[in-house]
Every structure is written in C-alpha cells, then in structure tokens.
CSV table of N, CA, C and O in Angstrom, one decimal:
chain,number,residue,atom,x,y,z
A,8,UNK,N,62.4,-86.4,3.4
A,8,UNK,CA,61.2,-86.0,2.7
A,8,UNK,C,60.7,-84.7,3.3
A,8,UNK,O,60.5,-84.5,4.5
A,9,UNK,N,60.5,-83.6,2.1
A,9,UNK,CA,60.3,-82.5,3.0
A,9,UNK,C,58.6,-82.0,2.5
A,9,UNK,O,58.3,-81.2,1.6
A,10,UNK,N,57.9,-82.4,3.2
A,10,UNK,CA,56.3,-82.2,2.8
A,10,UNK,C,56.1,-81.1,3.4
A,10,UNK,O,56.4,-80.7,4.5
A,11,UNK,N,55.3,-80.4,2.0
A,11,UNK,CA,54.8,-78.9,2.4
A,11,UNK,C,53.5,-78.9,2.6
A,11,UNK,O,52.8,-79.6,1.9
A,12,UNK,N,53.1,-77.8,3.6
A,12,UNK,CA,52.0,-77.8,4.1
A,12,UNK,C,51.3,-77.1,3.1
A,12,UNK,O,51.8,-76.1,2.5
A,13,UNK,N,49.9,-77.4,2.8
A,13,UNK,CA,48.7,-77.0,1.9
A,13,UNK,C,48.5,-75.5,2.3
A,13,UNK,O,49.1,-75.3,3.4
A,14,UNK,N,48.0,-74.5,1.8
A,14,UNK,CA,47.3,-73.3,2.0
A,14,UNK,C,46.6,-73.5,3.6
A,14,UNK,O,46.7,-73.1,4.7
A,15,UNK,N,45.7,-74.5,2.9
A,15,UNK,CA,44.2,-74.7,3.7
A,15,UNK,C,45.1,-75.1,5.2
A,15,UNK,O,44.7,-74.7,6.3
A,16,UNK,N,46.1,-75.9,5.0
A,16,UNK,CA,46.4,-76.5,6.7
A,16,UNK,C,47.0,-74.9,7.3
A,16,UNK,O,46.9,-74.5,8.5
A,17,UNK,N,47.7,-73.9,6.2
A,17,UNK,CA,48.8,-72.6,6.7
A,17,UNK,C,47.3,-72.0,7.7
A,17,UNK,O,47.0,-71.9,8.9
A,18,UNK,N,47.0,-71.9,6.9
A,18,UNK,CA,45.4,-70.6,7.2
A,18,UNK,C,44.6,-71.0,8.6
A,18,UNK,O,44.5,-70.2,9.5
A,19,UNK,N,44.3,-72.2,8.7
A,19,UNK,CA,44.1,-73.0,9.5
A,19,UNK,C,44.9,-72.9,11.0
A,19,UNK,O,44.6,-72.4,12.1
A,20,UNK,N,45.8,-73.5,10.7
A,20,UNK,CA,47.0,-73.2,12.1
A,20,UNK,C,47.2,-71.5,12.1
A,20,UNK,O,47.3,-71.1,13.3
A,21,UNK,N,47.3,-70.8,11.3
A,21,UNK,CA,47.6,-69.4,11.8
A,21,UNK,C,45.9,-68.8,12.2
A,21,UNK,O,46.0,-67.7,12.7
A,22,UNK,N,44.7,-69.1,12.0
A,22,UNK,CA,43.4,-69.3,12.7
A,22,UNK,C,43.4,-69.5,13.6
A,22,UNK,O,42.8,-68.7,14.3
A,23,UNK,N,44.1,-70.5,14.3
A,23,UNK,CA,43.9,-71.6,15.4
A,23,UNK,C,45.0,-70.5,16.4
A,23,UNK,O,44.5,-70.0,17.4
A,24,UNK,N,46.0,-70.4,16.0
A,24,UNK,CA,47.2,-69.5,16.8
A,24,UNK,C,45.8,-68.1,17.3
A,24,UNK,O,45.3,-68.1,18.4
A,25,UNK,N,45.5,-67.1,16.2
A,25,UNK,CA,44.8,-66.1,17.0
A,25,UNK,C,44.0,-66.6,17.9
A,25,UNK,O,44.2,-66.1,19.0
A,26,UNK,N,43.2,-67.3,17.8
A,26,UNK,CA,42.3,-67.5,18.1
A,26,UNK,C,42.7,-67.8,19.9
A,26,UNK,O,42.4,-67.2,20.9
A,27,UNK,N,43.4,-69.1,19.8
A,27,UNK,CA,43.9,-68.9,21.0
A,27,UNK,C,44.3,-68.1,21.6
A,27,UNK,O,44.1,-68.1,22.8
A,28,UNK,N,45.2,-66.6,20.8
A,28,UNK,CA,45.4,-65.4,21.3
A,28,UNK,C,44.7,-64.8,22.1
A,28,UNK,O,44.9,-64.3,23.2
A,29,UNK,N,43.8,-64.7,21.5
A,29,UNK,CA,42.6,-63.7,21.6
A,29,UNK,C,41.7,-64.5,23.0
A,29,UNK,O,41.0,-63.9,23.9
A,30,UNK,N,41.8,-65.7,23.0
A,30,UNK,CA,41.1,-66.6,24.4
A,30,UNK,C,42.4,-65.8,25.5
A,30,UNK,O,42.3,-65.1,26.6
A,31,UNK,N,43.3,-66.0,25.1
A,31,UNK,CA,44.3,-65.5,26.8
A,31,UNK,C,44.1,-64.2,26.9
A,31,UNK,O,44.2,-63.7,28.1
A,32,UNK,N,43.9,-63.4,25.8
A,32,UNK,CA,43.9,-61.8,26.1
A,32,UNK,C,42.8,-61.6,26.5
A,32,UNK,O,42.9,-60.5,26.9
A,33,UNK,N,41.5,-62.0,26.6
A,33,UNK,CA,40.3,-61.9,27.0
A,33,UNK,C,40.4,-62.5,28.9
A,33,UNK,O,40.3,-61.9,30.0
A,34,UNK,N,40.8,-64.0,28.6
A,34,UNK,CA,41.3,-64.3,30.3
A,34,UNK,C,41.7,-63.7,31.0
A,34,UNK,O,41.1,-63.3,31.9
A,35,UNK,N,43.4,-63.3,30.4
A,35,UNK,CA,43.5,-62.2,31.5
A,35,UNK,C,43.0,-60.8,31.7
A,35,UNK,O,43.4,-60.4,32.8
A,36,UNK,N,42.5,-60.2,31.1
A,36,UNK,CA,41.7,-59.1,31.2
A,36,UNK,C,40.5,-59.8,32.4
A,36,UNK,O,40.4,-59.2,33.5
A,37,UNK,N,40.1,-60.5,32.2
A,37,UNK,CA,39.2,-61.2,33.2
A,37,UNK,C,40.0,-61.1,34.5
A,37,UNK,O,39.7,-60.4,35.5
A,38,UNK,N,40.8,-61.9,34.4
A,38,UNK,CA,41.1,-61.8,35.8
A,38,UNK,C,41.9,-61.0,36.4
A,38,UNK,O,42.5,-61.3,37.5
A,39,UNK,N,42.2,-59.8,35.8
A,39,UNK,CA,42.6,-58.7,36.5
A,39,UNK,C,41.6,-57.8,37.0
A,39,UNK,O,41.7,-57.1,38.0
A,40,UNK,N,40.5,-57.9,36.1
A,40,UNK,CA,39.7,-57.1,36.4
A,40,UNK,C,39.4,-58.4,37.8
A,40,UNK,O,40.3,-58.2,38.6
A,41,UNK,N,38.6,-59.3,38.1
A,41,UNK,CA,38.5,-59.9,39.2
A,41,UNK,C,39.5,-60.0,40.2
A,41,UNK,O,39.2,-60.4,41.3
A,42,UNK,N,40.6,-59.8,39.9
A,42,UNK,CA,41.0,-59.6,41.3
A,42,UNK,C,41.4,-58.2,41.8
A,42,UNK,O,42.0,-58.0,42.9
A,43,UNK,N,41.1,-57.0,40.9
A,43,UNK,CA,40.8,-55.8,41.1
A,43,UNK,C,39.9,-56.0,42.0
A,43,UNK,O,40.3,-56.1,43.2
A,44,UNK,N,38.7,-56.0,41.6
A,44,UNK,CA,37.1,-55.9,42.2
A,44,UNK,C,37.6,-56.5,43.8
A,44,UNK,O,37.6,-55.9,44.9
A,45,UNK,N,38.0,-57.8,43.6
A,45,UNK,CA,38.7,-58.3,45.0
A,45,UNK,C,39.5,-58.2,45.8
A,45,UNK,O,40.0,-58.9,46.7
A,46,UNK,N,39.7,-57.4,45.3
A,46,UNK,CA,41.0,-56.7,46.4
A,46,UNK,C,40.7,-55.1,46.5
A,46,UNK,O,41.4,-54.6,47.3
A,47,UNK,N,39.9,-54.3,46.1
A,47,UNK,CA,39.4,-53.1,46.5
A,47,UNK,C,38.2,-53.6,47.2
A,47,UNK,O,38.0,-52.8,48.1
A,48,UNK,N,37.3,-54.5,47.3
A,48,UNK,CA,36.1,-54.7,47.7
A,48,UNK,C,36.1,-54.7,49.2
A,48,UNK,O,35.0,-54.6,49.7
A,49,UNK,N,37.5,-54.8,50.1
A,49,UNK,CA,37.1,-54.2,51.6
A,49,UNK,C,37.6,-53.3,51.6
A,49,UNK,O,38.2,-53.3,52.6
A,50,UNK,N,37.8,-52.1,50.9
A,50,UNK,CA,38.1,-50.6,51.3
A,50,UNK,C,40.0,-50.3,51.3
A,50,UNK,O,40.5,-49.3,51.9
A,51,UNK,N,40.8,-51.3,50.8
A,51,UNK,CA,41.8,-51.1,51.3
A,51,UNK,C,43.3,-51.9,50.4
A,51,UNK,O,43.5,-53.1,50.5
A,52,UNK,N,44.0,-51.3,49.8
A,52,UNK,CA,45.1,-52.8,49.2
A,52,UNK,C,46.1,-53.0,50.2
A,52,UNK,O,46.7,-52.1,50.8
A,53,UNK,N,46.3,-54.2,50.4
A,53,UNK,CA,47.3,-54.7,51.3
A,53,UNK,C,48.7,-54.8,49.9
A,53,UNK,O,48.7,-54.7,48.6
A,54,UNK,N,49.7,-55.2,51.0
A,54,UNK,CA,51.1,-55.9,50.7
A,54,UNK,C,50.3,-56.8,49.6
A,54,UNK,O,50.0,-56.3,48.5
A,55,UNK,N,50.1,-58.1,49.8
A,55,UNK,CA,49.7,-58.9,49.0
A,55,UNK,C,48.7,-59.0,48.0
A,55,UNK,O,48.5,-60.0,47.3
A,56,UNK,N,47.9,-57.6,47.9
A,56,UNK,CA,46.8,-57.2,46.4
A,56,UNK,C,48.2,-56.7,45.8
A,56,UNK,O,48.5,-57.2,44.7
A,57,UNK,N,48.9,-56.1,46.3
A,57,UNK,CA,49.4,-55.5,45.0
A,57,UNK,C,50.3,-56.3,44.2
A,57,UNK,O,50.6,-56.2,43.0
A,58,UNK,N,50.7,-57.1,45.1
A,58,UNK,CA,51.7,-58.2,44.7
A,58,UNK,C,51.0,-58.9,43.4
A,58,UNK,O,51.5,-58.8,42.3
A,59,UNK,N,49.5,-59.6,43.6
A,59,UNK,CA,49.1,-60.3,42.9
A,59,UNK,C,48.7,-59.5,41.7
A,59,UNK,O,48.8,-59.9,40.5
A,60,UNK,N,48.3,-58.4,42.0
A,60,UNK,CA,47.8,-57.5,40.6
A,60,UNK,C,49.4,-57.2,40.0
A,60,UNK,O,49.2,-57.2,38.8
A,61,UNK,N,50.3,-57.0,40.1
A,61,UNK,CA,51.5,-56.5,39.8
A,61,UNK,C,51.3,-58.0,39.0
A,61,UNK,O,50.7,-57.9,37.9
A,62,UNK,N,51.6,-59.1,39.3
A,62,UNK,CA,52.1,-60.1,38.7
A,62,UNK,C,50.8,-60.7,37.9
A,62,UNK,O,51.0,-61.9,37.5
A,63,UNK,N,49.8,-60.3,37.5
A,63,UNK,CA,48.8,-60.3,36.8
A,63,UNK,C,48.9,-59.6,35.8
A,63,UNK,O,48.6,-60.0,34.7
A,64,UNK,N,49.4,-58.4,36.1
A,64,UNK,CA,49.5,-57.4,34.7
A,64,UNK,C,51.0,-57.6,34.1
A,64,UNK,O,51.2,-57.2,33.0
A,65,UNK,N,51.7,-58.1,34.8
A,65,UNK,CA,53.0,-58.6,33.8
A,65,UNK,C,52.8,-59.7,33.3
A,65,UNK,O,53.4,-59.8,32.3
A,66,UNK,N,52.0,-60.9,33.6
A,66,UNK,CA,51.9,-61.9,32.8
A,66,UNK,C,50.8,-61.9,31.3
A,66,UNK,O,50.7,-62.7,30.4
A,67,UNK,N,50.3,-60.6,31.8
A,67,UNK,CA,49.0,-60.0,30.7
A,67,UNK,C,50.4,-59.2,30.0
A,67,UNK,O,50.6,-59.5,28.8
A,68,UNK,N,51.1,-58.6,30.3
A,68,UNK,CA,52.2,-57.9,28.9
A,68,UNK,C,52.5,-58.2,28.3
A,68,UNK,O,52.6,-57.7,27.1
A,69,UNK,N,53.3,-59.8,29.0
A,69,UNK,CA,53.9,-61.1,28.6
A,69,UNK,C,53.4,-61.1,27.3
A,69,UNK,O,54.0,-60.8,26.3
A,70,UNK,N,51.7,-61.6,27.5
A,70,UNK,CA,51.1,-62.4,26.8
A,70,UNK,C,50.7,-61.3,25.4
A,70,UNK,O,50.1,-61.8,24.5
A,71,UNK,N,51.0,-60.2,25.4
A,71,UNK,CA,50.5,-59.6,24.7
A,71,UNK,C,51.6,-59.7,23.5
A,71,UNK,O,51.3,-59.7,22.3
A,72,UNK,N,52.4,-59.8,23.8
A,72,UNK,CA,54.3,-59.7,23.2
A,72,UNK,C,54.3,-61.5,22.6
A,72,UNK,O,55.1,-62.0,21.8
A,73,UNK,N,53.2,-62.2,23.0
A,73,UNK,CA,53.2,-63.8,22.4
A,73,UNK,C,52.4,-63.6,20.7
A,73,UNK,O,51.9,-64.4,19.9
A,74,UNK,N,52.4,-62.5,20.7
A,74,UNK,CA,51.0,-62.2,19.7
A,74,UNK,C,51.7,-62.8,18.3
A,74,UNK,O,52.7,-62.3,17.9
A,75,UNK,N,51.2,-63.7,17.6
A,75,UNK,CA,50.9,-65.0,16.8
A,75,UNK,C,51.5,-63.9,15.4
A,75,UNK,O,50.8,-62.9,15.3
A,76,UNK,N,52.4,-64.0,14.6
A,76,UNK,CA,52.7,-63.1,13.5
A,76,UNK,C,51.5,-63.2,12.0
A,76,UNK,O,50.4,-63.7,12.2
A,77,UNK,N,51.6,-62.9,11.2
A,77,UNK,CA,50.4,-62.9,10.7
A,77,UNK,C,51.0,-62.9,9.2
A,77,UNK,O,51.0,-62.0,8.4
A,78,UNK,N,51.7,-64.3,9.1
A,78,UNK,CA,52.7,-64.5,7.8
A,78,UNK,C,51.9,-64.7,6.5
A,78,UNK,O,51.1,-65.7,6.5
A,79,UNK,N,52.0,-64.1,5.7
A,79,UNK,CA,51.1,-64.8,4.3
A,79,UNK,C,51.8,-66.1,3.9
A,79,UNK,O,52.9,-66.3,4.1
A,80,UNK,N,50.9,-66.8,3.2
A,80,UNK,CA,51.3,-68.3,2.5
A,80,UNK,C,52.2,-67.9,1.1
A,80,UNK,O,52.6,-68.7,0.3
C-alpha cells in the first residue's frame, strides 16, 4: 500500500525541518559566541580555547551544509 502524503502533512514537515534548522543555527552561533567571550575573558587563548572554538565552528559548518532542501509538492 503506497499512501501518499497530503499537501498539508508535505508543508508541514518541510516547516518543521526549517524550523528546527534555524533553532541549531541560532544555537550554535550562541555558543560560539559564549565560548568566545570565555575564552578571551582572561586576556589570553590557551592550547585548549582554540581547540574548543576550532571544533565549535566546524560543527557550526557541519550544520549549515544539513540545511533542509526546499522541495515543492
């Protein structure tokens, strides 16, 4: 049985996809900027700020390249 999905459920789930996009792309912009702020805030980056911002902004690239396609019904 091959049941096809209504307009209203397509629009709906491709709603639901950005929407969630747009919550992670906001996240991580948050927390790069926070652990920016926290890791310059004693005057200095160590070994391990850079580490964590390096791997903050590749998982922010990642996530940008997840971005939900924008198929018409």
């Amino acid at each position: 049985m091959n049941k096809q999905k209504s307009p209203e459920a397509k629009a709906f789930i491709g709603n639901l996809k950005n929407g969630i996009w747009l919550f992670g792309v906001s996240s991580w912009l948050f927390g790069i900027t926070d652990r920016s702020i926290a890791s310059l805030s004693d005057g200095y980056l160590s070994a391990l700020d850079l580490t964590q911002l390096f791997t903050a902004a590749t998982f922010f690239v990642a996530w940008l390249f997840l971005k939900p396609s924008s198929t018409k019904a």
